[in-house]
PDB file of C-alpha atoms and ligand atoms in Angstrom:
ATOM      1  CA  MET A 569     -17.481  -5.506  14.875  1.00 76.00           C
ATOM      2  CA  ALA A 570     -15.506  -8.368  13.517  1.00 90.00           C
ATOM      3  CA  PRO A 571     -12.365  -8.615  11.437  1.00 95.00           C
ATOM      4  CA  ARG A 572     -12.940  -9.730   7.861  1.00 98.00           C
ATOM      5  CA  THR A 573     -10.896 -12.013   5.667  1.00 98.00           C
ATOM      6  CA  ILE A 574      -8.442 -10.252   3.376  1.00 98.00           C
ATOM      7  CA  ILE A 575      -8.682 -11.739  -0.085  1.00 98.00           C
ATOM      8  CA  THR A 576      -5.589 -12.272  -2.201  1.00 98.00           C
ATOM      9  CA  LEU A 577      -4.777 -12.705  -5.869  1.00 95.00           C
ATOM     10  CA  PRO A 578      -6.189 -14.189  -8.064  1.00 95.00           C
ATOM     11  CA  ASN A 579      -9.571 -13.272  -6.508  1.00 97.00           C
ATOM     12  CA  GLU A 580     -11.333 -11.261  -9.224  1.00 97.00           C
ATOM     13  CA  THR A 581     -12.851  -8.671  -6.872  1.00 98.00           C
ATOM     14  CA  LEU A 582      -9.319  -7.235  -6.688  1.00 98.00           C
ATOM     15  CA  THR A 583      -9.185  -6.498 -10.389  1.00 98.00           C
ATOM     16  CA  ARG A 584     -12.663  -5.001 -10.804  1.00 98.00           C
ATOM     17  CA  LYS A 585     -13.748  -1.387 -10.486  1.00 98.00           C
ATOM     18  CA  ALA A 586     -15.701  -0.805  -7.275  1.00 98.00           C
ATOM     19  CA  ARG A 587     -19.016   1.096  -7.154  1.00 98.00           C
ATOM     20  CA  PRO A 588     -19.616   4.434  -5.430  1.00 98.00           C
ATOM     21  CA  VAL A 589     -21.047   4.402  -1.916  1.00 98.00           C
ATOM     22  CA  THR A 590     -24.551   5.885  -1.784  1.00 98.00           C
ATOM     23  CA  ASP A 591     -25.881   4.458   1.483  1.00 98.00           C
ATOM     24  CA  PHE A 592     -24.162   5.584   4.688  1.00 98.00           C
ATOM     25  CA  GLY A 593     -26.459   3.519   6.918  1.00 98.00           C
ATOM     26  CA  GLU A 594     -25.787   0.924   9.556  1.00 98.00           C
ATOM     27  CA  SER A 595     -24.343  -1.830   7.381  1.00 97.00           C
ATOM     28  CA  PHE A 596     -21.905   0.639   5.815  1.00 98.00           C
ATOM     29  CA  GLN A 597     -20.837   1.847   9.281  1.00 98.00           C
ATOM     30  CA  THR A 598     -20.232  -1.783  10.301  1.00 98.00           C
ATOM     31  CA  LEU A 599     -18.167  -2.330   7.153  1.00 98.00           C
ATOM     32  CA  VAL A 600     -15.965   0.690   7.986  1.00 98.00           C
ATOM     33  CA  ASP A 601     -15.487  -0.466  11.611  1.00 98.00           C
ATOM     34  CA  ASP A 602     -14.635  -3.965  10.398  1.00 98.00           C
ATOM     35  CA  MET A 603     -12.148  -2.602   7.863  1.00 98.00           C
ATOM     36  CA  ILE A 604     -10.372  -0.551  10.557  1.00 97.00           C
ATOM     37  CA  GLU A 605     -10.147  -3.616  12.783  1.00 97.00           C
ATOM     38  CA  THR A 606      -8.930  -5.793   9.897  1.00 98.00           C
ATOM     39  CA  MET A 607      -6.261  -3.232   8.907  1.00 97.00           C
ATOM     40  CA  ARG A 608      -4.966  -2.978  12.483  1.00 95.00           C
ATOM     41  CA  LEU A 609      -4.871  -6.741  12.930  1.00 96.00           C
ATOM     42  CA  ALA A 610      -3.069  -7.419   9.642  1.00 95.00           C
ATOM     43  CA  PRO A 611      -1.215  -5.111  10.499  1.00 93.00           C
ATOM     44  CA  GLY A 612      -1.316  -2.653   7.631  1.00 94.00           C
ATOM     45  CA  VAL A 613      -1.401   1.086   7.084  1.00 95.00           C
ATOM     46  CA  GLY A 614      -4.253   1.014   4.601  1.00 97.00           C
ATOM     47  CA  LEU A 615      -7.079  -1.222   3.409  1.00 98.00           C
ATOM     48  CA  ALA A 616      -9.607  -0.848   0.606  1.00 98.00           C
ATOM     49  CA  ALA A 617     -13.057  -2.473   0.644  1.00 98.00           C
ATOM     50  CA  PRO A 618     -12.352  -4.710  -2.393  1.00 98.00           C
ATOM     51  CA  GLN A 619      -9.613  -6.336  -0.263  1.00 98.00           C
ATOM     52  CA  VAL A 620     -12.326  -7.674   2.032  1.00 98.00           C
ATOM     53  CA  ASP A 621     -14.362  -8.700  -1.014  1.00 98.00           C
ATOM     54  CA  VAL A 622     -16.742  -5.720  -0.908  1.00 98.00           C
ATOM     55  CA  PRO A 623     -16.833  -3.865  -4.251  1.00 98.00           C
ATOM     56  CA  LEU A 624     -17.453  -0.381  -2.800  1.00 98.00           C
ATOM     57  CA  ARG A 625     -15.381   2.805  -3.105  1.00 98.00           C
ATOM     58  CA  VAL A 626     -14.171   3.132   0.467  1.00 98.00           C
ATOM     59  CA  ALA A 627     -10.731   2.762   2.031  1.00 98.00           C
ATOM     60  CA  VAL A 628      -9.238   3.264   5.474  1.00 98.00           C
ATOM     61  CA  VAL A 629      -5.730   4.552   6.131  1.00 97.00           C
ATOM     62  CA  GLU A 630      -3.892   4.870   9.414  1.00 96.00           C
ATOM     63  CA  PHE A 631      -0.476   6.412   9.346  1.00 90.00           C
ATOM     64  CA  GLY A 632       1.662   8.980  11.138  1.00 75.00           C
ATOM     65  CA  GLN A 633       2.967  11.638   8.788  1.00 62.00           C
ATOM     66  CA  GLU A 634       6.158  12.040  10.818  1.00 60.00           C
ATOM     67  CA  GLU A 635       9.246   9.856  10.619  1.00 62.00           C
ATOM     68  CA  ASP A 636       9.082   9.235  14.372  1.00 66.00           C
ATOM     69  CA  GLU A 637       7.448   5.868  15.024  1.00 67.00           C
ATOM     70  CA  ASP A 638       5.916   7.153  18.245  1.00 70.00           C
ATOM     71  CA  ALA A 639       4.272  10.115  16.545  1.00 72.00           C
ATOM     72  CA  PRO A 640       0.482   9.947  16.764  1.00 80.00           C
ATOM     73  CA  LYS A 641      -1.135   8.120  13.885  1.00 87.00           C
ATOM     74  CA  LYS A 642      -4.045   9.587  12.070  1.00 93.00           C
ATOM     75  CA  LEU A 643      -6.997   7.533  10.890  1.00 96.00           C
ATOM     76  CA  TYR A 644      -8.698   8.433   7.630  1.00 97.00           C
ATOM     77  CA  THR A 645     -11.797   6.936   6.049  1.00 98.00           C
ATOM     78  CA  ILE A 646     -12.115   8.018   2.435  1.00 98.00           C
ATOM     79  CA  VAL A 647     -15.333   7.376   0.533  1.00 98.00           C
ATOM     80  CA  ASN A 648     -15.720   7.853  -3.240  1.00 98.00           C
ATOM     81  CA  PRO A 649     -12.250   9.474  -3.291  1.00 98.00           C
ATOM     82  CA  GLU A 650     -10.676  11.361  -6.141  1.00 98.00           C
ATOM     83  CA  ILE A 651      -7.125  12.575  -6.531  1.00 97.00           C
ATOM     84  CA  VAL A 652      -6.889  16.227  -7.401  1.00 95.00           C
ATOM     85  CA  ARG A 653      -3.759  18.269  -8.068  1.00 90.00           C
ATOM     86  CA  PRO A 654      -1.202  15.446  -8.191  1.00 96.00           C
ATOM     87  CA  SER A 655       2.340  16.852  -8.122  1.00 97.00           C
ATOM     88  CA  GLU A 656       4.441  16.600 -11.222  1.00 97.00           C
ATOM     89  CA  GLU A 657       7.224  15.255  -9.066  1.00 97.00           C
ATOM     90  CA  MET A 658       7.206  11.474  -8.829  1.00 97.00           C
ATOM     91  CA  ILE A 659       8.966   9.331  -6.234  1.00 96.00           C
ATOM     92  CA  LEU A 660      10.027   5.725  -6.659  1.00 96.00           C
ATOM     93  CA  GLY A 661       9.427   3.675  -3.511  1.00 94.00           C
ATOM     94  CA  MET A 662       8.807   0.183  -2.229  1.00 93.00           C
ATOM     95  CA  GLU A 663       5.354  -0.960  -1.213  1.00 95.00           C
ATOM     96  CA  GLY A 664       3.712  -4.147  -0.104  1.00 96.00           C
ATOM     97  CA  CYS A 665       0.087  -5.187  -0.443  1.00 97.00           C
ATOM     98  CA  LEU A 666      -1.918  -7.304   1.990  1.00 97.00           C
ATOM     99  CA  SER A 667      -3.604  -8.900  -1.031  1.00 98.00           C
ATOM    100  CA  ILE A 668      -0.275  -9.902  -2.600  1.00 97.00           C
ATOM    101  CA  PRO A 669       1.521 -11.516   0.331  1.00 95.00           C
ATOM    102  CA  GLY A 670       5.192 -12.341  -0.038  1.00 94.00           C
ATOM    103  CA  PHE A 671       5.976  -9.626  -2.574  1.00 95.00           C
ATOM    104  CA  VAL A 672       7.015  -6.016  -2.629  1.00 95.00           C
ATOM    105  CA  ALA A 673       6.987  -3.700  -5.599  1.00 96.00           C
ATOM    106  CA  GLU A 674       8.918  -0.631  -6.567  1.00 96.00           C
ATOM    107  CA  VAL A 675       6.328   1.875  -7.762  1.00 97.00           C
ATOM    108  CA  ASP A 676       6.568   5.427  -9.038  1.00 97.00           C
ATOM    109  CA  ARG A 677       3.993   7.644  -7.274  1.00 97.00           C
ATOM    110  CA  HIS A 678       3.160  11.340  -7.159  1.00 98.00           C
ATOM    111  CA  ALA A 679       5.140  12.995  -4.357  1.00 97.00           C
ATOM    112  CA  GLU A 680       2.083  15.018  -3.283  1.00 97.00           C
ATOM    113  CA  VAL A 681      -1.625  14.622  -3.848  1.00 97.00           C
ATOM    114  CA  THR A 682      -4.815  16.179  -2.590  1.00 98.00           C
ATOM    115  CA  VAL A 683      -7.596  13.670  -1.969  1.00 98.00           C
ATOM    116  CA  LYS A 684     -11.173  14.884  -2.306  1.00 98.00           C
ATOM    117  CA  ALA A 685     -13.572  12.431  -0.702  1.00 98.00           C
ATOM    118  CA  LEU A 686     -16.482  11.987   1.676  1.00 98.00           C
ATOM    119  CA  ASN A 687     -15.940  10.887   5.250  1.00 98.00           C
ATOM    120  CA  ARG A 688     -17.828   7.910   6.729  1.00 98.00           C
ATOM    121  CA  ARG A 689     -20.823  10.160   7.471  1.00 97.00           C
ATOM    122  CA  GLY A 690     -20.993  11.372   3.888  1.00 98.00           C
ATOM    123  CA  GLN A 691     -19.500  14.820   4.520  1.00 98.00           C
ATOM    124  CA  PRO A 692     -16.960  16.243   2.058  1.00 98.00           C
ATOM    125  CA  VAL A 693     -13.317  16.254   3.104  1.00 97.00           C
ATOM    126  CA  LYS A 694     -10.092  17.353   1.427  1.00 97.00           C
ATOM    127  CA  ILE A 695      -6.784  15.867   2.540  1.00 96.00           C
ATOM    128  CA  LYS A 696      -3.393  17.127   1.428  1.00 96.00           C
ATOM    129  CA  ALA A 697      -0.758  14.424   1.622  1.00 95.00           C
ATOM    130  CA  GLU A 698       2.878  14.025   0.764  1.00 94.00           C
ATOM    131  CA  GLY A 699       5.510  11.309   0.945  1.00 91.00           C
ATOM    132  CA  TRP A 700       4.392   7.970   2.374  1.00 93.00           C
ATOM    133  CA  LEU A 701       0.871   9.153   3.141  1.00 94.00           C
ATOM    134  CA  ALA A 702       0.458  10.296  -0.463  1.00 96.00           C
ATOM    135  CA  ARG A 703       1.767   6.895  -1.611  1.00 96.00           C
ATOM    136  CA  ILE A 704      -0.734   5.036   0.592  1.00 97.00           C
ATOM    137  CA  PHE A 705      -3.680   7.071  -0.702  1.00 98.00           C
ATOM    138  CA  GLN A 706      -2.634   6.418  -4.305  1.00 98.00           C
ATOM    139  CA  HIS A 707      -2.270   2.671  -3.600  1.00 98.00           C
ATOM    140  CA  GLU A 708      -5.729   2.489  -1.944  1.00 98.00           C
ATOM    141  CA  ILE A 709      -7.494   4.534  -4.619  1.00 98.00           C
ATOM    142  CA  ASP A 710      -5.925   2.241  -7.222  1.00 98.00           C
ATOM    143  CA  HIS A 711      -7.543  -0.705  -5.379  1.00 98.00           C
ATOM    144  CA  LEU A 712     -10.948   0.936  -5.911  1.00 98.00           C
ATOM    145  CA  ASN A 713     -10.240   0.934  -9.643  1.00 98.00           C
ATOM    146  CA  GLY A 714      -9.075  -2.675  -9.745  1.00 98.00           C
ATOM    147  CA  ILE A 715      -5.438  -1.619 -10.175  1.00 98.00           C
ATOM    148  CA  LEU A 716      -2.757  -3.389  -8.167  1.00 98.00           C
ATOM    149  CA  MET A 717       0.792  -2.319  -7.305  1.00 97.00           C
ATOM    150  CA  THR A 718       2.078  -5.009  -9.626  1.00 96.00           C
ATOM    151  CA  ASP A 719       0.269  -3.305 -12.551  1.00 97.00           C
ATOM    152  CA  ARG A 720       2.273  -0.127 -11.966  1.00 96.00           C
ATOM    153  CA  ALA A 721       5.513  -1.616 -10.685  1.00 96.00           C
ATOM    154  CA  GLU A 722       8.885  -0.863 -12.204  1.00 89.00           C
ATOM    155  CA  ARG A 723      10.109  -4.009 -10.469  1.00 93.00           C
ATOM    156  CA  VAL A 724       8.517  -6.691  -8.295  1.00 94.00           C
ATOM    157  CA  PHE A 725      10.517  -8.650  -5.726  1.00 93.00           C
ATOM    158  CA  SER A 726       9.608 -11.691  -3.710  1.00 92.00           C
ATOM    159  CA  LEU A 727      10.480 -11.368  -0.056  1.00 87.00           C
ATOM    160  CA  GLU A 728      12.523 -14.578  -0.344  1.00 85.00           C
ATOM    161  CA  GLU A 729      14.556 -13.060  -3.136  1.00 83.00           C
ATOM    162  CA  LEU A 730      15.210  -9.933  -1.049  1.00 80.00           C
ATOM    163  CA  GLU A 731      16.224 -12.008   1.930  1.00 78.00           C
ATOM    164  CA  ALA A 732      18.625 -14.021  -0.209  1.00 78.00           C
ATOM    165  CA  GLU A 733      20.203 -10.776  -1.382  1.00 76.00           C
ATOM    166  CA  ASP A 734      20.297  -9.684   2.232  1.00 66.00           C
ATOM    167  CA  GLU A 735      18.539  -6.466   1.358  1.00 62.00           C
ATOM    168  CA  ASP A 736      16.756  -4.755   4.123  1.00 59.00           C
ATOM    169  CA  GLU A 737      13.933  -2.992   2.356  1.00 60.00           C
ATOM    170  CA  ASP A 738      11.192  -1.365   4.345  1.00 65.00           C
ATOM    171  CA  ALA A 739       7.863  -1.611   2.591  1.00 70.00           C
ATOM    172  CA  LEU A 740       4.469  -0.557   3.823  1.00 73.00           C
ATOM    173  CA  GLU A 741       1.715  -3.136   3.718  1.00 77.00           C
ATOM    174  CA  VAL A 742      -1.426  -1.664   2.202  1.00 77.00           C
TER     175      VAL A 742
HETATM  176 NI1  LIG B  57      -2.892  -3.168  -1.397  1.00 74.05          NI
END
């Protein structure tokens, strides 16, 4: 296991559609382990394979659903994911992206989604998510389609700009 380099804009891997995973063998398992390590080191709450320059449809997410910072975090590996049953309700929130350092974006996301995917062993899983977790899944699945937060943003802020305005905005890095 070794952390990988997170690529940033304008690297073109970030704006291309990634291919489905079909081989769950050793090199794929290493990729998933490396992505988990890279996400934790960053630190971030989510990371998609295109962010480490691998055009495959896999992302890792680690986040506690509860507000309490000490609540146990749950680790998800989603392979070839699809969003089913997105809620009609949308929520505007701030997010950051490890591939767009120095910026945060205000993005409208579905309040609740169900993610249908395979786990790292290729077995089907269904995850129901709401709030921040739902936002993270939508951000990561967008990465697999070459879509970035800035493509969907209502507004984009530089961190410098926010600091100058003395705004204390919490944004998740994903
Ligand atoms: Ni991102």
